[in-house]
Each structure stands twice: as structure tokens, then as C-alpha cells.
Coordinates of C-alpha atoms in Angstrom, one line a residue:
M96 CA 7.4 226.5 97.4
R97 CA 3.9 225.5 96.6
G98 CA 1.6 224.7 99.5
V99 CA 3.8 226.1 102.2
L100 CA 2.9 229.4 103.9
L101 CA 6.0 231.4 104.7
P102 CA 6.1 234.5 107.0
S103 CA 6.3 237.8 105.2
P104 CA 9.8 239.3 105.3
S105 CA 8.3 242.6 106.6
R106 CA 6.4 240.7 109.3
P107 CA 8.6 237.9 110.6
D108 CA 6.9 235.1 112.4
L109 CA 7.9 235.7 116.1
R110 CA 5.9 232.8 117.5
P111 CA 8.0 230.2 119.3
R112 CA 8.6 227.2 117.0
T113 CA 7.2 224.9 119.6
A114 CA 3.8 226.5 119.0
L115 CA 3.6 224.7 115.7
L116 CA 4.2 221.2 117.2
P117 CA 0.6 220.5 118.3
I118 CA -0.7 221.3 114.8
V119 CA 1.9 219.0 113.2
S120 CA 1.2 216.3 115.8
R121 CA -2.6 216.3 115.2
S122 CA -2.1 216.2 111.5
W123 CA 0.3 213.2 111.8
K124 CA -2.2 211.4 114.0
R125 CA -5.0 211.9 111.6
S126 CA -2.8 210.6 108.8
F127 CA -1.6 207.6 110.8
S128 CA -5.2 206.8 111.8
R129 CA -6.2 206.7 108.1
R130 CA -3.3 204.5 107.3
S131 CA -3.9 202.1 110.1
A132 CA -7.5 201.7 109.1
M133 CA -6.5 200.5 105.6
A134 CA -5.7 196.9 104.7
P135 CA -2.1 196.0 105.0
P136 CA -0.1 195.7 101.8
P137 CA 0.3 192.2 100.3
I138 CA 3.4 190.3 101.2
L139 CA 4.9 190.0 97.7
S140 CA 6.9 186.8 98.6
L141 CA 3.4 185.2 99.1
A142 CA 1.4 187.1 96.4
L143 CA 4.2 186.8 93.8
P144 CA 6.3 183.9 95.1
S145 CA 9.7 183.1 93.5
E146 CA 10.0 180.0 91.3
T147 CA 12.0 178.3 94.0
G148 CA 10.3 178.9 97.4
R149 CA 10.2 180.6 100.7
V150 CA 12.4 179.3 103.5
L151 CA 12.2 179.7 107.3
S152 CA 15.8 179.2 108.6
I153 CA 16.2 178.6 112.3
Q154 CA 20.0 178.6 113.0
S155 CA 22.7 180.3 115.0
H156 CA 24.0 183.7 114.0
T157 CA 27.3 185.5 114.5
V158 CA 27.9 189.2 114.1
Q159 CA 31.3 188.5 112.5
G160 CA 32.1 185.5 110.3
Y161 CA 30.0 182.9 108.5
V162 CA 28.3 180.2 110.5
G163 CA 24.7 179.2 110.9
N164 CA 22.3 181.6 109.2
K165 CA 25.3 183.8 108.1
S166 CA 26.4 180.8 106.0
A167 CA 23.0 179.7 104.8
V168 CA 20.8 182.8 104.1
F169 CA 23.0 184.5 101.5
P170 CA 23.6 181.4 99.3
L171 CA 19.9 180.6 99.3
Q172 CA 19.0 184.1 98.3
L173 CA 21.6 183.9 95.5
L174 CA 19.8 180.7 94.3
G175 CA 16.5 182.6 94.2
Y176 CA 14.8 181.8 97.5
D177 CA 13.1 184.2 99.9
V178 CA 14.6 183.4 103.3
D179 CA 13.4 184.5 106.7
P180 CA 16.0 183.8 109.4
I181 CA 15.4 183.2 113.1
N182 CA 18.6 183.3 115.1
S183 CA 18.7 180.6 117.7
V184 CA 21.7 182.3 119.2
Q185 CA 23.3 185.6 118.5
F186 CA 27.0 185.7 119.3
S187 CA 29.7 188.3 118.6
N188 CA 31.8 185.5 116.8
H189 CA 31.9 181.8 116.7
T190 CA 33.0 179.9 119.8
G191 CA 36.3 178.9 118.3
Y192 CA 37.7 182.3 119.2
P193 CA 39.3 182.9 122.6
T194 CA 36.1 184.7 123.8
F195 CA 32.6 185.4 122.6
R196 CA 29.6 187.3 123.9
G197 CA 25.9 187.2 123.0
Q198 CA 22.4 185.9 123.7
V199 CA 20.6 182.6 123.4
L200 CA 17.0 182.3 122.3
N201 CA 14.8 180.0 124.4
G202 CA 11.8 178.0 123.2
Q203 CA 9.2 180.5 124.4
Q204 CA 11.0 183.3 122.6
L205 CA 11.0 181.2 119.4
W206 CA 7.3 180.5 119.8
D207 CA 6.6 184.2 120.3
L208 CA 8.1 185.0 117.0
I209 CA 6.1 182.2 115.3
E210 CA 2.9 183.6 117.0
G211 CA 3.7 187.1 115.7
L212 CA 4.1 185.8 112.2
G213 CA 0.9 183.7 112.5
A214 CA -1.1 186.7 113.8
N215 CA -0.4 188.5 110.5
E216 CA -0.9 185.4 108.3
L217 CA 2.8 185.2 107.4
L218 CA 3.4 181.5 108.2
Y219 CA 3.2 180.1 104.7
Y220 CA 6.6 178.5 103.9
T221 CA 7.7 175.9 101.3
H222 CA 10.8 174.9 103.3
L223 CA 12.0 174.8 106.9
L224 CA 15.7 174.6 107.5
T225 CA 17.3 174.0 110.9
G226 CA 20.9 173.8 112.1
Y227 CA 22.5 174.1 115.5
I228 CA 20.1 173.8 118.4
G229 CA 21.5 173.8 121.9
S230 CA 18.7 172.7 124.2
V231 CA 15.9 170.1 124.4
S232 CA 13.3 172.7 125.1
F233 CA 14.2 174.7 122.0
L234 CA 14.2 171.5 119.9
D235 CA 10.8 170.6 121.2
T236 CA 9.6 174.0 120.2
V237 CA 11.0 173.5 116.7
L238 CA 8.9 170.3 116.5
Q239 CA 5.9 172.5 117.3
V240 CA 6.9 174.9 114.5
V241 CA 7.1 172.0 112.0
E242 CA 3.5 171.0 113.0
R243 CA 2.3 174.5 112.8
L244 CA 3.8 175.1 109.4
R245 CA 2.5 171.9 108.0
S246 CA -1.0 172.7 109.2
I247 CA -0.8 175.7 106.8
N248 CA 1.2 174.0 104.0
P249 CA 1.1 170.2 104.2
G250 CA 3.7 170.1 101.5
L251 CA 6.3 171.8 103.6
I252 CA 9.8 170.3 103.1
Y253 CA 11.8 170.1 106.3
V254 CA 15.6 170.0 105.8
C255 CA 17.3 169.2 109.0
D256 CA 21.0 169.3 109.7
P257 CA 21.2 167.4 113.0
V258 CA 24.1 169.3 114.4
M259 CA 25.3 167.3 117.4
G260 CA 29.0 166.8 117.1
D261 CA 31.9 165.7 114.9
E262 CA 35.0 163.4 115.0
G263 CA 33.6 161.5 118.0
K264 CA 33.0 164.6 120.1
L265 CA 29.5 165.6 121.2
Y266 CA 29.0 169.3 121.6
V267 CA 25.3 169.5 122.5
P268 CA 23.6 168.0 125.6
K269 CA 23.4 164.2 125.2
E270 CA 19.6 164.4 125.8
L271 CA 19.2 166.0 122.4
V272 CA 20.4 162.8 120.6
A273 CA 17.2 160.9 121.7
V274 CA 15.0 163.8 120.7
Y275 CA 16.6 163.9 117.2
R276 CA 16.3 160.1 116.8
E277 CA 12.8 159.6 118.1
K278 CA 11.0 162.9 117.2
V279 CA 12.9 164.9 114.6
V280 CA 14.0 162.1 112.1
P281 CA 10.4 160.9 111.6
V282 CA 9.2 164.4 110.5
A283 CA 12.2 165.5 108.4
S284 CA 12.1 165.4 104.6
M285 CA 15.9 165.5 104.2
L286 CA 18.6 164.8 106.7
T287 CA 22.2 166.0 106.3
P288 CA 24.3 164.4 109.1
N289 CA 28.0 163.9 109.1
Q290 CA 29.6 160.6 109.9
F291 CA 29.5 160.9 113.7
E292 CA 25.9 162.2 113.7
V293 CA 24.6 159.4 111.5
E294 CA 26.2 156.9 113.9
L295 CA 24.4 158.7 116.8
L296 CA 21.0 158.6 114.9
T297 CA 21.2 155.0 113.8
G298 CA 23.3 153.3 116.5
L299 CA 25.4 151.8 113.7
R300 CA 29.1 152.1 113.6
V301 CA 30.1 153.4 110.1
T302 CA 33.5 152.2 109.0
C303 CA 32.9 151.5 105.3
E304 CA 30.8 152.5 102.4
R305 CA 28.4 149.6 102.9
D306 CA 27.8 150.8 106.5
G307 CA 27.0 154.2 105.2
L308 CA 24.4 152.9 102.8
E309 CA 22.8 150.8 105.5
A310 CA 22.7 153.8 107.8
C311 CA 20.8 155.7 105.1
N312 CA 18.3 152.8 104.8
I313 CA 17.7 152.9 108.6
L314 CA 17.0 156.6 108.4
H315 CA 14.6 156.1 105.4
A316 CA 12.7 153.5 107.4
A317 CA 12.2 156.1 110.2
G318 CA 11.0 158.9 108.0
P319 CA 13.0 161.1 105.5
T320 CA 13.0 160.3 101.8
K321 CA 16.4 162.0 101.3
V322 CA 19.5 161.4 103.3
V323 CA 22.9 162.9 102.6
I324 CA 25.9 161.9 104.8
T325 CA 27.9 165.0 104.0
S326 CA 31.3 163.8 105.1
L327 CA 32.4 160.2 105.6
H328 CA 36.0 159.3 106.2
I329 CA 36.9 155.9 104.9
E330 CA 40.5 155.0 105.1
D331 CA 42.2 157.9 103.3
N332 CA 39.2 159.0 101.4
L333 CA 36.6 161.6 102.1
L334 CA 33.1 160.8 100.7
L335 CA 29.6 162.2 100.5
I336 CA 27.0 159.5 100.4
G337 CA 23.5 160.3 99.2
S338 CA 20.3 158.3 99.2
H339 CA 16.9 159.0 97.7
Q340 CA 13.9 156.8 98.5
R341 CA 11.3 157.8 95.9
V342 CA 8.7 155.2 97.1
K343 CA 8.3 154.2 100.7
G344 CA 9.3 150.6 101.2
Q345 CA 11.2 150.4 97.9
P346 CA 15.1 150.4 97.6
P347 CA 16.5 153.9 97.5
E348 CA 18.8 155.2 94.7
Q349 CA 22.2 155.7 96.3
F350 CA 25.5 157.3 95.2
K351 CA 28.8 158.6 96.4
I352 CA 30.9 161.6 95.5
V353 CA 34.6 161.5 96.3
I354 CA 35.6 164.9 97.9
P355 CA 39.2 166.3 97.9
N356 CA 40.7 166.5 101.4
I357 CA 41.8 170.1 101.9
P358 CA 44.5 170.3 104.6
A359 CA 42.7 173.1 106.6
Y360 CA 39.9 173.5 109.1
F361 CA 37.0 175.8 108.2
T362 CA 34.0 177.0 110.1
G363 CA 30.4 177.2 108.7
T364 CA 31.0 174.6 106.0
G365 CA 28.3 172.2 107.2
D366 CA 25.8 175.0 107.4
L367 CA 26.7 176.1 103.9
M368 CA 26.5 172.6 102.5
T369 CA 23.0 171.9 103.9
A370 CA 21.8 175.2 102.4
L371 CA 23.2 174.3 99.0
L372 CA 21.7 170.9 99.2
L373 CA 18.3 172.4 100.0
G374 CA 18.7 174.9 97.2
W375 CA 19.8 172.5 94.5
S376 CA 17.6 169.5 95.5
N377 CA 14.5 171.7 95.3
K378 CA 15.6 172.8 91.8
Y379 CA 16.2 169.1 90.9
P380 CA 13.7 167.3 93.1
D381 CA 14.0 164.0 91.3
N382 CA 17.8 164.1 90.9
L383 CA 19.5 164.2 94.3
D384 CA 22.8 163.1 92.7
K385 CA 22.9 166.1 90.4
A386 CA 21.9 168.4 93.3
S387 CA 24.7 167.0 95.4
E388 CA 27.2 167.4 92.5
L389 CA 26.3 171.1 92.3
A390 CA 26.4 171.5 96.1
V391 CA 29.8 169.8 96.5
S392 CA 31.3 171.7 93.5
S393 CA 30.1 175.0 94.9
L394 CA 31.4 174.3 98.4
Q395 CA 34.8 173.2 97.1
A396 CA 35.2 176.3 95.1
V397 CA 34.4 178.4 98.2
L398 CA 37.0 176.5 100.3
Q399 CA 39.7 176.6 97.6
R400 CA 39.2 180.4 97.3
T401 CA 39.4 180.7 101.1
V402 CA 42.7 178.9 101.3
G403 CA 44.1 180.8 98.4
D404 CA 43.1 184.2 99.9
Y405 CA 44.6 183.3 103.3
E406 CA 47.9 182.3 101.6
K407 CA 47.9 185.6 99.7
A408 CA 47.7 187.4 103.0
G409 CA 50.7 185.5 104.3
F410 CA 48.7 183.3 106.7
D411 CA 49.3 179.6 107.1
P412 CA 45.9 178.0 106.5
Q413 CA 46.7 175.0 108.7
S414 CA 47.5 177.1 111.8
S415 CA 43.9 177.8 112.9
S416 CA 40.3 177.7 111.7
L417 CA 39.4 179.8 108.6
E418 CA 36.4 182.0 108.0
I419 CA 35.1 181.1 104.6
R420 CA 35.1 183.7 101.8
L421 CA 31.4 183.6 101.1
I422 CA 30.8 187.0 99.5
Q423 CA 33.8 186.6 97.2
S424 CA 32.5 183.3 96.0
Q425 CA 29.0 184.3 95.0
D426 CA 29.5 183.4 91.3
D427 CA 30.5 179.8 92.3
I428 CA 27.4 179.6 94.4
R429 CA 25.0 180.9 91.8
S430 CA 26.5 179.1 88.8
P431 CA 28.9 176.4 89.9
Q432 CA 31.0 174.3 87.5
I433 CA 30.4 170.7 88.2
K434 CA 33.9 169.2 88.9
Y435 CA 32.9 166.4 91.3
R436 CA 30.7 163.7 89.9
A437 CA 28.3 161.2 91.6
E438 CA 29.0 157.5 91.2
K439 CA 25.8 155.5 91.5
Y440 CA 25.7 152.3 93.5
T441 CA 24.0 149.3 91.9

């Protein structure tokens, strides 16, 4: 054993082993001191960025199951993005279960994380993604984060899923609606509301496709160049409506995708859909309709596999909410087959 001094068999080392500790400790301290004096290694996601981008994702997190960051981070990584998650809440499981436990991050704690990244020059991001936010103070801090990130990268793309409620039910404090409408919408690059949320943001009752297109126009006038209403129930149809305003003040390009209505309730699908829209719209920045086709086709493949797997296990998919089969669907996320086509409005 080269470089190691062993006691002679004829003269065993009878010193207590603890006597060696000060020597080891001093050596370690000298080594650590030399390392700490060196420059830190480069952050390769900055020095050698991916062709796609680097995303800061501020969303909820569950230990078990797929909602929030658990639904968004893995798909974005599969699509080639470096993703840094900040968990706005950390719960044992989603709140649809009989019980849950966990912690909620407050605005100051969020800002502490941002300050820590900033102190080490780690705040360069191409994208910011936000989902469920449960308090006005936290949302106000998110707005400060947007400002801070854009001071470093003015080209930052902010993709906002304004999670406020669904099917006529608000599940955040009502004060958040005004903050989203007055402060968040103007700074967002892309919005991905559902039908109820787009009504809250615009004050327009959406009962037909024409209403959906007008709601998109209202949001464009307020700020974002891309708007995707991810689920719109019109009579017996389920639609996605997308709108891309390439030039401010000019009419946007608008389209719809008819989505199959799967008779089951899933958790985490909105979070996954927004992540997929971010991922594909960045790969096709001038083709929101194609990005939406890819995102919808990918999501539907995940949902159909989820239903099939629950049925194989002998479970009735309509009896309760289903945890999506995300890991098992990674090929459909990375390379989806486009089965749902966009129809452009003229």
C-alpha cells in the first residue's frame, strides 16, 4: 500500500486511535483551506447551456404523486431543459387525499433562495415557470423575482399558469385574482388559464368559441403575446384555444384543437400541460399551433396510459382522482405522435 505507513508486525502500534485524529484534522483543514481559496468551478448549465434553455420553476411539490413541480420538472428535462425547482409548498401528497401534511414557503423564504442564487451569480435563466401560488405576499415576491431575473436577462420568457380555480370554484384567496389581473398578466410572456381562470382574468363570460377568442384578445392587450386556454367546455366539446400575437396591436393568429373527453378525473394535468407548452413553444417559437399539437398529443397519451393501467389493476377510473403515469409515458413526452391537429381561425 504505497504512501501508507503501517506498524511493524513485531512492534504493534499501541497508541490509542484517537491520537491520530488531530493530525488528520489539521491535514483536512489545510486541504479545505486550499480548496476554498480557489475559484468555484463553472456552472456548466451556464458555461455550456443546452440548446433549449434553463428554467426556474416555482410551483408546489408533493412527496408522493405528480402535481406541480413533480409534473413539470421531469417532462422539461426530457425535452432537454435544465430545470431548477423551487417548491412553493411541500406536502406529503396532494390535497385530494383524506389527509396531508407539510410546509408552505412564504415570500421571505422565497426571496432568501433568490438572494442565495444571486450571491453566487446563478440567476441567469431563459424561462420562469409558475403554477399554484397560495398567498398574495408570495405572488408579490414572484413579481420581484420576475423583475430581478429580467434585470439579468431582459429576454426572459415568463410562462404563467394562473392557478386560481376550476369549474366555477375558486381555491385560492379571492385577493389573488386582482393581483394576477393587474400585475402578473402585464409581465407574462405566455398565459395558460383554463376556462374559469380566463373568465376571472378578463371579466368576460366565455360560453362559445367567439368568447374564447375575444378573451385572448383582451389578455394580449394587457401584455402576453401567447395565450392558451387549455380547457374550454363548449356544449359537449372540449377545446384548447390558442392565440399568438406576433406584433403588438396587430390581430393574433388563433386556432383550436378538439380534445377527447376522457371520463376520469386526473391530478397534475394542468401543470404537465403548461410545462409541455413551454417546452414545445420554445422549440417552435413562431409556431404556437404546432407546439400545442405536440403538447396535447403528449398529454393525451399520458392520460390514456393512466386509465389503461388503472383498469389493468382492477380499479374503476371514474371512482376517484387518478395519479398520472408520468415515468411510464416518457417516450410519449420526448417524442409524441401528433394525433390532435390545430384548426386555424380565419
